[in-house]
Amino acid sequence: MAYRATEKTEARKIAARERIAGAALDQVSEGGYASAGVQAVADRADVAVGTVYRHFPSKADLFAEVFRRAAQRELDVVKEVTEADGRGARERCAAGVEAFCRRALAGPVLGYAQIAEPVDPAVESERLRLRRGYRDLFVAALEDGVQSGELEPHDSQTVAAALVGALGEALVGPLSRRECQSEALVATLVQFCENALTKRVTA
Amino acid sequence: MAYRATEKTEARKIAARERIAGAALDQVSEGGYASAGVQAVADRADVAVGTVYRHFPSKADLFAEVFRRAAQRELDVVKEVTEADGRGARERCAAGVEAFCRRALAGPVLGYAQIAEPVDPAVESERLRLRRGYRDLFVAALEDGVQSGELEPHDSQTVAAALVGALGEALVGPLSRRECQSEALVATLVQFCENALTKRVTA
DNA sequence: CCATCCTGTGAATCATGGTTCACTTCTTCA
DNA sequence: TGAAGAAGTGAACCATGATTCACAGGATGG
């Protein structure tokens, strides 16, 4: 036995993997998935295409992982603001909506890529997971609202999904036109969200 | 000069074209765009692939046309109900929402294909047109509502887009699971829509 | 009836872009 | 130092599915 992986080589390996994943994310953030071929990623990471395949079993796996990570970051932000307690359900949803919008508008190309750009099936399934993630955050807030008597009972799953869809669709236009300075847009969507949630009529 | 197109041959040509377009629509309605290769369409129309290309310059053109026609049908239905006058803006929107949902749920595969299934760019641009179409119908109703004093002034474009997105997202789940008997779902979405539109507070 | 033009045919072709793999380079340790 | 395993390379390869095109089969009208 004349070779064994050591800490240094292990670190180097992980670093290379990270560099590739980072390059892939950069590529998507800059030019969307349309621009993100394996060759382009490899070039950006300063490695050969074959090297990409030393670290990821396929392009689909690479981008699924990249999407998942970026998605998790977004989700964490929204989770943070929707779960802050000591506030009502509508307020929490509104805060989530606002965070969602601001994040998307801050990085329009990546925002568009995550929300709407055509992607291959493996990535699409990550996108569905992301949407479910957002939806579940809203569901949690809504159900708390129903529990506490703040909101009228309703189908939280559907309402939460509708909110997620509303934000996506309302943002796609501006995002694809790179109109990212829209304070008014955010306000409109927050308002929309607050309206959509029926306050309990205390008879 | 020994040949000139006559009425009969012209009719035959149009018929063939229609048969191909019909086959393409059937294929999409039954198996979605994923199943709709040129070969599959040709088989279904009982012609050779080459014949498809006699009538359509490319697959993209064929499916763009097929999508456009199906989209127009849907749009006409929603237009009909949202433009019926003698009713308030919220009522008109609610009627549009209901029609939209029922139509989609009645043909879930086609509904899904029109709303969410991945398609090539030419078809995607028809889908954007369809979405804009729905949005504009809602915009019209909303602006009438503002004019008449029924609704608080607001950014109708954004609100209407949000409504369209809300419906799409809320329906995608059920549609892809073929859960089409959902009276409750329609009711929830109509309610959601009505809530979202702010009634004018007459001080 | 035949010259001409059109429609139908489907196997061959092509374009795209992901994936492989024989080879080189580097690292480890006896 | 050299044997052995791992990582890096990139041109060749391959899969998919749209598109073409040379040829066959029908109309049309002089």
Short mmCIF file of C-alpha atoms (C1' of nucleotides) in Angstrom, two decimals:
data_model
loop_
_atom_site.label_atom_id
_atom_site.label_comp_id
_atom_site.label_asym_id
_atom_site.label_seq_id
_atom_site.Cartn_x
_atom_site.Cartn_y
_atom_site.Cartn_z
CA MET A 1 0.00 0.00 0.00
CA ALA A 2 1.64 3.17 -1.15
CA TYR A 3 -1.07 5.81 -1.24
CA ARG A 4 -3.74 6.99 1.11
CA ALA A 5 -5.89 10.08 0.95
CA THR A 6 -4.57 12.63 3.38
CA GLU A 7 -6.16 15.68 4.91
CA LYS A 8 -4.51 18.01 2.46
CA THR A 9 -5.60 16.14 -0.65
CA GLU A 10 -9.07 15.77 0.78
CA ALA A 11 -9.24 19.52 1.31
CA ARG A 12 -7.97 20.14 -2.19
CA LYS A 13 -10.64 17.85 -3.56
CA ILE A 14 -13.39 19.60 -1.67
CA ALA A 15 -12.04 22.95 -2.77
CA ALA A 16 -12.12 21.89 -6.40
CA ARG A 17 -15.68 20.70 -6.02
CA GLU A 18 -16.63 23.99 -4.43
CA ARG A 19 -14.93 25.96 -7.15
CA ILE A 20 -16.96 24.12 -9.75
CA ALA A 21 -20.22 24.57 -7.87
CA GLY A 22 -19.38 28.23 -7.38
CA ALA A 23 -18.60 28.68 -11.03
CA ALA A 24 -21.91 27.08 -11.92
CA LEU A 25 -23.79 29.43 -9.61
CA ASP A 26 -21.94 32.43 -10.98
CA GLN A 27 -22.75 31.36 -14.49
CA VAL A 28 -26.45 31.03 -13.68
CA SER A 29 -26.50 34.31 -11.76
CA GLU A 30 -24.93 36.07 -14.68
CA GLY A 31 -26.45 34.44 -17.74
CA GLY A 32 -29.21 32.16 -16.51
CA TYR A 33 -29.51 28.45 -17.11
CA ALA A 34 -29.62 29.02 -20.82
CA SER A 35 -25.96 29.99 -20.70
CA ALA A 36 -24.91 27.30 -18.29
CA GLY A 37 -23.43 24.47 -20.32
CA VAL A 38 -20.82 22.15 -18.84
CA GLN A 39 -18.15 23.72 -21.01
CA ALA A 40 -18.99 27.20 -19.78
CA VAL A 41 -18.88 26.12 -16.16
CA ALA A 42 -15.59 24.31 -16.66
CA ASP A 43 -14.05 27.34 -18.34
CA ARG A 44 -15.21 29.59 -15.55
CA ALA A 45 -13.78 27.25 -12.92
CA ASP A 46 -10.56 26.90 -14.90
CA VAL A 47 -10.78 23.16 -15.24
CA ALA A 48 -11.45 20.77 -18.10
CA VAL A 49 -14.92 19.39 -18.70
CA GLY A 50 -13.75 15.96 -17.59
CA THR A 51 -12.91 17.40 -14.19
CA VAL A 52 -16.48 18.49 -13.69
CA TYR A 53 -17.42 14.86 -14.09
CA ARG A 54 -14.84 13.81 -11.47
CA HIS A 55 -16.84 15.78 -8.94
CA PHE A 56 -20.42 15.47 -10.14
CA PRO A 57 -22.03 12.45 -11.76
CA SER A 58 -23.85 14.57 -14.32
CA LYS A 59 -24.77 18.07 -15.33
CA ALA A 60 -28.22 17.51 -13.87
CA ASP A 61 -26.77 16.59 -10.47
CA LEU A 62 -24.45 19.56 -10.50
CA PHE A 63 -27.19 22.05 -11.21
CA ALA A 64 -29.65 20.36 -8.92
CA GLU A 65 -27.18 20.83 -6.09
CA VAL A 66 -26.44 24.40 -7.08
CA PHE A 67 -30.13 25.23 -7.26
CA ARG A 68 -30.81 23.52 -3.95
CA ARG A 69 -28.16 25.55 -2.15
CA ALA A 70 -29.28 28.87 -3.57
CA ALA A 71 -32.86 27.92 -2.82
CA GLN A 72 -32.04 27.06 0.76
CA ARG A 73 -30.48 30.46 1.28
CA GLU A 74 -33.61 32.18 0.01
CA LEU A 75 -35.83 29.95 2.02
CA ASP A 76 -33.88 30.61 5.20
CA VAL A 77 -34.34 34.33 4.81
CA VAL A 78 -38.08 34.04 4.35
CA LYS A 79 -38.31 31.48 7.14
CA GLU A 80 -36.54 33.87 9.44
CA VAL A 81 -38.99 36.70 8.90
CA THR A 82 -42.17 34.60 8.82
CA GLU A 83 -41.33 32.78 12.00
CA ALA A 84 -40.46 35.81 14.09
CA ASP A 85 -43.08 35.56 16.78
CA GLY A 86 -44.99 38.08 18.78
CA ARG A 87 -46.77 39.18 15.62
CA GLY A 88 -49.96 38.29 13.86
CA ALA A 89 -50.26 35.86 10.97
CA ARG A 90 -51.01 38.51 8.38
CA GLU A 91 -48.06 40.53 9.49
CA ARG A 92 -45.82 37.49 9.27
CA CYS A 93 -47.05 36.64 5.80
CA ALA A 94 -46.60 40.22 4.71
CA ALA A 95 -43.04 40.18 6.00
CA GLY A 96 -42.39 36.96 4.08
CA VAL A 97 -43.80 38.45 0.91
CA GLU A 98 -41.69 41.53 1.29
CA ALA A 99 -38.52 39.53 1.87
CA PHE A 100 -39.26 37.27 -1.08
CA CYS A 101 -39.75 40.21 -3.40
CA ARG A 102 -36.74 42.17 -2.26
CA ARG A 103 -34.44 39.19 -2.57
CA ALA A 104 -35.65 38.39 -6.05
CA LEU A 105 -35.38 41.99 -7.21
CA ALA A 106 -31.88 42.26 -5.74
CA GLY A 107 -30.58 39.50 -8.00
CA PRO A 108 -32.84 39.56 -10.99
CA VAL A 109 -31.10 37.04 -13.20
CA LEU A 110 -30.81 34.47 -10.45
CA GLY A 111 -34.28 35.39 -9.25
CA TYR A 112 -35.71 34.78 -12.68
CA ALA A 113 -33.72 31.56 -13.00
CA GLN A 114 -35.11 30.27 -9.75
CA ILE A 115 -38.68 31.30 -10.37
CA ALA A 116 -39.34 30.83 -14.02
CA GLU A 117 -36.51 29.93 -16.35
CA PRO A 118 -36.81 26.63 -18.19
CA VAL A 119 -34.54 24.03 -16.62
CA ASP A 120 -34.05 20.32 -16.96
CA PRO A 121 -36.19 17.93 -14.97
CA ALA A 122 -33.80 17.33 -12.08
CA VAL A 123 -33.57 21.05 -11.45
CA GLU A 124 -37.28 21.50 -11.99
CA SER A 125 -37.92 19.08 -9.19
CA GLU A 126 -35.73 21.19 -6.92
CA ARG A 127 -37.76 24.17 -7.96
CA LEU A 128 -40.94 22.38 -6.96
CA ARG A 129 -39.32 21.65 -3.62
CA LEU A 130 -38.50 25.35 -3.23
CA ARG A 131 -42.06 26.34 -4.02
CA ARG A 132 -43.34 23.81 -1.54
CA GLY A 133 -40.91 25.28 0.96
CA TYR A 134 -42.31 28.78 0.55
CA ARG A 135 -45.82 27.44 0.59
CA ASP A 136 -45.22 25.56 3.82
CA LEU A 137 -43.90 28.68 5.52
CA PHE A 138 -47.07 30.51 4.59
CA VAL A 139 -49.16 27.53 5.62
CA ALA A 140 -47.56 27.56 9.06
CA ALA A 141 -48.29 31.23 9.53
CA LEU A 142 -51.84 30.87 8.24
CA GLU A 143 -52.64 27.97 10.51
CA ASP A 144 -51.28 29.81 13.49
CA GLY A 145 -53.59 32.63 12.49
CA VAL A 146 -56.57 30.30 12.38
CA GLN A 147 -55.62 28.76 15.74
CA SER A 148 -55.36 32.12 17.39
CA GLY A 149 -58.68 33.23 15.94
CA GLU A 150 -57.08 36.00 13.91
CA LEU A 151 -58.07 34.43 10.60
CA GLU A 152 -61.20 32.78 9.29
CA PRO A 153 -60.71 29.02 8.76
CA HIS A 154 -59.72 28.20 5.18
CA ASP A 155 -57.76 25.80 3.00
CA SER A 156 -54.28 26.97 3.95
CA GLN A 157 -52.50 24.78 1.45
CA THR A 158 -54.36 26.29 -1.46
CA VAL A 159 -54.21 29.84 -0.20
CA ALA A 160 -50.50 29.56 0.51
CA ALA A 161 -49.83 28.08 -2.93
CA ALA A 162 -51.85 30.89 -4.47
CA LEU A 163 -49.71 33.44 -2.65
CA VAL A 164 -46.52 31.86 -3.91
CA GLY A 165 -47.86 31.82 -7.45
CA ALA A 166 -49.04 35.40 -7.18
CA LEU A 167 -45.59 36.61 -6.21
CA GLY A 168 -43.87 34.61 -8.91
CA GLU A 169 -46.11 35.78 -11.70
CA ALA A 170 -46.14 39.39 -10.58
CA LEU A 171 -42.35 39.42 -10.43
CA VAL A 172 -41.55 37.58 -13.65
CA GLY A 173 -42.36 40.55 -15.82
CA PRO A 174 -40.28 43.11 -13.94
CA LEU A 175 -37.45 40.62 -13.41
CA SER A 176 -37.15 39.75 -17.05
CA ARG A 177 -37.14 43.43 -17.90
CA ARG A 178 -34.56 44.11 -15.19
CA GLU A 179 -36.83 46.60 -13.49
CA CYS A 180 -35.52 46.12 -10.00
CA GLN A 181 -36.03 49.49 -8.35
CA SER A 182 -39.66 48.98 -7.73
CA GLU A 183 -40.58 49.98 -4.22
CA ALA A 184 -44.15 50.39 -5.40
CA LEU A 185 -44.26 46.84 -6.70
CA VAL A 186 -43.30 45.46 -3.32
CA ALA A 187 -45.91 47.60 -1.63
CA THR A 188 -48.59 46.43 -4.03
CA LEU A 189 -47.78 42.80 -3.43
CA VAL A 190 -47.66 43.16 0.34
CA GLN A 191 -51.03 44.86 0.16
CA PHE A 192 -52.35 42.11 -2.10
CA CYS A 193 -51.22 39.49 0.37
CA GLU A 194 -52.76 41.22 3.35
CA ASN A 195 -56.06 41.59 1.56
CA ALA A 196 -56.11 37.98 0.53
CA LEU A 197 -56.09 36.77 4.12
CA THR A 198 -59.55 36.98 5.57
CA LYS A 199 -59.68 38.46 9.01
CA ARG A 200 -62.01 36.73 11.39
CA VAL A 201 -65.28 38.58 11.69
CA THR A 202 -65.89 38.69 15.41
CA ALA A 203 -69.64 38.54 15.53
CA MET B 1 -49.08 26.02 -68.05
CA ALA B 2 -50.53 22.62 -67.17
CA TYR B 3 -51.37 22.80 -63.47
CA ARG B 4 -53.19 25.17 -61.20
CA ALA B 5 -54.47 24.61 -57.71
CA THR B 6 -58.20 24.06 -57.79
CA GLU B 7 -60.80 24.35 -55.12
CA LYS B 8 -60.83 20.65 -54.42
CA THR B 9 -57.08 20.32 -53.99
CA GLU B 10 -57.03 23.43 -51.88
CA ALA B 11 -59.68 21.94 -49.61
CA ARG B 12 -57.78 18.69 -49.40
CA LYS B 13 -54.66 20.56 -48.44
CA ILE B 14 -56.41 22.49 -45.71
CA ALA B 15 -57.99 19.29 -44.45
CA ALA B 16 -54.60 17.62 -44.19
CA ARG B 17 -53.22 20.57 -42.34
CA GLU B 18 -56.14 20.48 -39.96
CA ARG B 19 -55.74 16.79 -39.39
CA ILE B 20 -52.13 17.31 -38.40
CA ALA B 21 -52.94 20.21 -36.11
CA GLY B 22 -55.75 18.18 -34.59
CA ALA B 23 -53.49 15.21 -34.05
CA ALA B 24 -50.96 17.46 -32.36
CA LEU B 25 -53.60 18.86 -30.03
CA ASP B 26 -54.89 15.39 -29.24
CA GLN B 27 -51.40 14.22 -28.50
CA VAL B 28 -50.80 17.11 -26.11
CA SER B 29 -54.20 16.69 -24.49
CA GLU B 30 -53.49 13.05 -23.89
CA GLY B 31 -49.84 12.89 -23.05
CA GLY B 32 -48.63 16.44 -22.69
CA TYR B 33 -45.85 18.12 -24.62
CA ALA B 34 -43.38 15.58 -23.33
CA SER B 35 -45.05 12.97 -25.51
CA ALA B 36 -45.50 15.19 -28.51
CA GLY B 37 -42.67 14.45 -30.90
CA VAL B 38 -43.06 14.98 -34.62
CA GLN B 39 -43.13 11.24 -35.16
CA ALA B 40 -45.94 10.74 -32.66
CA VAL B 41 -48.03 13.48 -34.24
CA ALA B 42 -47.43 12.09 -37.72
CA ASP B 43 -48.44 8.60 -36.60
CA ARG B 44 -51.59 9.91 -34.99
CA ALA B 45 -52.51 11.87 -38.11
CA ASP B 46 -51.69 8.86 -40.29
CA VAL B 47 -49.11 10.64 -42.33
CA ALA B 48 -45.34 10.48 -42.65
CA VAL B 49 -43.11 12.89 -40.77
CA GLY B 50 -42.18 14.59 -44.00
CA THR B 51 -45.82 15.46 -44.57
CA VAL B 52 -45.89 17.38 -41.33
CA TYR B 53 -43.13 19.53 -42.78
CA ARG B 54 -45.16 20.11 -45.95
CA HIS B 55 -47.72 21.90 -43.83
CA PHE B 56 -45.67 23.48 -41.06
CA PRO B 57 -42.20 24.96 -41.37
CA SER B 58 -41.06 23.43 -38.10
CA LYS B 59 -42.17 21.60 -35.00
CA ALA B 60 -42.00 24.85 -33.09
CA ASP B 61 -44.39 26.54 -35.53
CA LEU B 62 -46.79 23.64 -35.43
CA PHE B 63 -47.04 23.60 -31.68
CA ALA B 64 -47.08 27.37 -31.39
CA GLU B 65 -50.14 27.38 -33.61
CA VAL B 66 -51.76 24.54 -31.74
CA PHE B 67 -51.14 26.25 -28.42
CA ARG B 68 -52.41 29.55 -29.72
CA ARG B 69 -55.68 28.05 -30.86
CA ALA B 70 -56.33 26.19 -27.64
CA ALA B 71 -55.34 29.29 -25.70
CA GLN B 72 -57.75 31.44 -27.68
CA ARG B 73 -60.61 29.11 -26.85
CA GLU B 74 -59.86 29.34 -23.15
CA LEU B 75 -59.41 33.06 -23.32
CA ASP B 76 -62.72 33.52 -25.11
CA VAL B 77 -64.54 31.69 -22.36
CA VAL B 78 -63.01 33.81 -19.63
CA LYS B 79 -63.50 36.96 -21.68
CA GLU B 80 -67.15 36.13 -22.05
CA VAL B 81 -67.78 35.86 -18.33
CA THR B 82 -65.60 38.75 -17.23
CA GLU B 83 -67.13 41.14 -19.71
CA ALA B 84 -70.74 40.41 -18.96
CA ASP B 85 -71.89 43.78 -17.75
CA GLY B 86 -74.37 44.90 -15.21
CA ARG B 87 -72.22 43.45 -12.47
CA GLY B 88 -69.47 44.72 -10.23
CA ALA B 89 -65.77 44.34 -10.85
CA ARG B 90 -65.21 41.84 -8.06
CA GLU B 91 -68.07 39.74 -9.28
CA ARG B 92 -66.68 39.79 -12.80
CA CYS B 93 -63.24 38.77 -11.61
CA ALA B 94 -64.68 36.04 -9.49
CA ALA B 95 -66.60 34.72 -12.47
CA GLY B 96 -63.40 34.75 -14.51
CA VAL B 97 -61.53 32.89 -11.81
CA GLU B 98 -64.23 30.30 -11.58
CA ALA B 99 -64.33 29.76 -15.33
CA PHE B 100 -60.56 29.52 -15.51
CA CYS B 101 -60.45 26.90 -12.79
CA ARG B 102 -63.30 24.79 -14.09
CA ARG B 103 -61.90 24.72 -17.60
CA ALA B 104 -58.48 23.67 -16.39
CA LEU B 105 -59.84 20.99 -14.11
CA ALA B 106 -62.07 19.66 -16.88
CA GLY B 107 -59.07 18.85 -19.06
CA PRO B 108 -56.23 18.35 -16.63
CA VAL B 109 -53.52 17.19 -19.02
CA LEU B 110 -54.14 20.02 -21.45
CA GLY B 111 -54.64 22.37 -18.54
CA TYR B 112 -51.32 21.43 -17.08
CA ALA B 113 -49.67 21.63 -20.49
CA GLN B 114 -50.96 25.15 -21.00
CA ILE B 115 -50.14 26.40 -17.55
CA ALA B 116 -46.93 24.77 -16.50
CA GLU B 117 -45.40 22.07 -18.65
CA PRO B 118 -41.94 22.78 -20.06
CA VAL B 119 -42.18 23.69 -23.73
CA ASP B 120 -39.82 25.04 -26.32
CA PRO B 121 -39.28 28.76 -26.65
CA ALA B 122 -41.74 29.42 -29.46
CA VAL B 123 -44.53 27.80 -27.46
CA GLU B 124 -43.38 29.49 -24.28
CA SER B 125 -43.86 32.81 -25.95
CA GLU B 126 -47.42 31.82 -26.81
CA ARG B 127 -47.90 30.92 -23.18
CA LEU B 128 -46.71 34.36 -22.15
CA ARG B 129 -49.21 35.81 -24.57
CA LEU B 130 -51.96 33.72 -22.99
CA ARG B 131 -51.01 34.87 -19.52
CA ARG B 132 -51.00 38.44 -20.69
CA GLY B 133 -54.42 37.79 -22.15
CA TYR B 134 -55.84 36.64 -18.85
CA ARG B 135 -54.11 39.44 -17.07
CA ASP B 136 -55.56 42.03 -19.41
CA LEU B 137 -59.07 40.71 -18.86
CA PHE B 138 -58.62 41.14 -15.13
CA VAL B 139 -57.03 44.53 -15.66
CA ALA B 140 -60.06 45.67 -17.60
CA ALA B 141 -62.44 44.57 -14.88
CA LEU B 142 -60.29 46.09 -12.15
CA GLU B 143 -60.02 49.44 -13.86
CA ASP B 144 -63.74 49.54 -14.42
CA GLY B 145 -64.05 48.88 -10.71
CA VAL B 146 -61.77 51.78 -9.90
CA GLN B 147 -63.63 54.06 -12.33
CA SER B 148 -66.96 53.24 -10.82
CA GLY B 149 -65.64 53.79 -7.32
CA GLU B 150 -66.20 50.18 -6.32
CA LEU B 151 -62.50 49.51 -5.81
CA GLU B 152 -59.68 51.40 -4.19
CA PRO B 153 -57.15 52.68 -6.78
CA HIS B 154 -54.25 50.28 -7.21
CA ASP B 155 -51.67 48.94 -9.67
CA SER B 156 -54.05 46.87 -11.77
CA GLN B 157 -51.31 45.34 -13.91
CA THR B 158 -49.55 43.88 -10.92
CA VAL B 159 -52.67 42.79 -9.10
CA ALA B 160 -54.05 41.13 -12.22
CA ALA B 161 -50.76 39.34 -12.86
CA ALA B 162 -50.75 38.18 -9.26
CA LEU B 163 -54.22 36.75 -9.68
CA VAL B 164 -53.20 34.84 -12.78
CA GLY B 165 -50.16 33.46 -11.00
CA ALA B 166 -52.18 32.54 -7.95
CA LEU B 167 -54.59 30.47 -10.02
CA GLY B 168 -51.82 28.77 -11.92
CA GLU B 169 -49.83 27.79 -8.89
CA ALA B 170 -52.82 26.68 -6.88
CA LEU B 171 -53.99 24.49 -9.75
CA VAL B 172 -50.68 22.93 -10.76
CA GLY B 173 -50.61 20.57 -7.82
CA PRO B 174 -54.13 19.21 -8.21
CA LEU B 175 -53.81 19.10 -12.00
CA SER B 176 -50.63 17.09 -11.95
CA ARG B 177 -52.23 14.69 -9.47
CA ARG B 178 -55.39 14.49 -11.62
CA GLU B 179 -57.53 15.66 -8.73
CA CYS B 180 -60.22 17.28 -10.79
CA GLN B 181 -63.36 16.93 -8.72
CA SER B 182 -62.53 19.78 -6.47
CA GLU B 183 -65.51 21.98 -5.93
CA ALA B 184 -63.90 23.18 -2.72
CA LEU B 185 -60.75 24.22 -4.54
CA VAL B 186 -62.71 26.45 -6.89
CA ALA B 187 -64.57 27.99 -3.98
CA THR B 188 -61.32 28.70 -2.15
CA LEU B 189 -59.81 30.41 -5.15
CA VAL B 190 -62.89 32.49 -5.88
CA GLN B 191 -62.86 33.57 -2.25
CA PHE B 192 -59.15 34.34 -2.46
CA CYS B 193 -59.72 36.51 -5.48
CA GLU B 194 -62.59 38.40 -3.92
CA ASN B 195 -60.56 39.10 -0.81
CA ALA B 196 -57.61 40.30 -2.80
CA LEU B 197 -59.59 43.12 -4.37
CA THR B 198 -59.87 46.00 -1.98
CA LYS B 199 -63.32 47.45 -1.73
CA ARG B 200 -63.42 51.20 -1.59
CA VAL B 201 -63.88 52.40 1.95
CA THR B 202 -66.59 55.00 1.65
CA ALA B 203 -65.60 57.34 4.43
"C1'" DC C 1 -51.89 11.25 -72.61
"C1'" DC C 2 -48.17 13.58 -71.04
"C1'" DA C 3 -45.85 17.57 -69.19
"C1'" DT C 4 -46.05 19.93 -64.99
"C1'" DC C 5 -46.58 20.91 -60.55
"C1'" DC C 6 -48.07 19.49 -55.98
"C1'" DT C 7 -48.43 16.41 -51.98
"C1'" DG C 8 -46.84 12.22 -49.54
"C1'" DT C 9 -43.02 9.29 -47.99
"C1'" DG C 10 -39.49 7.73 -44.53
"C1'" DA C 11 -34.74 6.51 -44.25
"C1'" DA C 12 -30.71 9.26 -43.96
"C1'" DT C 13 -28.74 13.34 -42.15
"C1'" DC C 14 -27.59 16.84 -38.97
"C1'" DA C 15 -27.12 19.74 -34.73
"C1'" DT C 16 -26.57 20.13 -30.09
"C1'" DG C 17 -24.49 19.36 -26.04
"C1'" DG C 18 -23.79 15.95 -22.48
"C1'" DT C 19 -20.65 12.09 -21.43
"C1'" DT C 20 -16.67 9.02 -21.72
"C1'" DC C 21 -11.93 7.36 -21.40
"C1'" DA C 22 -7.04 6.65 -22.55
"C1'" DC C 23 -3.56 9.28 -21.09
"C1'" DT C 24 -0.84 12.58 -18.26
"C1'" DT C 25 0.22 14.68 -13.91
"C1'" DC C 26 0.36 14.79 -9.11
"C1'" DT C 27 0.54 12.85 -4.32
"C1'" DT C 28 1.69 9.48 -0.91
"C1'" DC C 29 4.51 6.31 1.44
"C1'" DA C 30 7.49 2.08 1.81
"C1'" DT D 1 13.09 6.45 -5.90
"C1'" DG D 2 9.33 3.97 -7.57
"C1'" DA D 3 4.93 1.67 -7.18
"C1'" DA D 4 0.16 2.73 -6.73
"C1'" DG D 5 -3.75 5.17 -6.47
"C1'" DA D 6 -6.25 9.64 -7.38
"C1'" DA D 7 -7.22 13.83 -9.90
"C1'" DG D 8 -6.94 16.46 -14.29
"C1'" DT D 9 -7.35 16.68 -19.36
"C1'" DG D 10 -9.95 17.39 -23.74
"C1'" DA D 11 -10.79 15.35 -28.11
"C1'" DA D 12 -13.71 11.69 -29.50
"C1'" DC D 13 -18.03 9.70 -28.78
"C1'" DC D 14 -22.91 9.17 -28.44
"C1'" DA D 15 -28.05 9.87 -27.80
"C1'" DT D 16 -31.88 12.30 -29.00
"C1'" DG D 17 -34.97 14.05 -31.91
"C1'" DA D 18 -35.74 17.58 -35.42
"C1'" DT D 19 -35.10 18.29 -40.31
"C1'" DT D 20 -34.09 17.16 -45.14
"C1'" DC D 21 -34.54 15.29 -49.76
"C1'" DA D 22 -34.67 12.12 -53.63
"C1'" DC D 23 -38.23 9.60 -55.15
"C1'" DA D 24 -43.25 7.87 -55.77
"C1'" DG D 25 -48.01 8.83 -56.45
"C1'" DG D 26 -51.84 12.05 -57.80
"C1'" DA D 27 -54.08 16.11 -59.79
"C1'" DT D 28 -54.58 19.51 -63.67
"C1'" DG D 29 -55.28 21.22 -68.19
"C1'" DG D 30 -53.50 21.77 -72.94
#
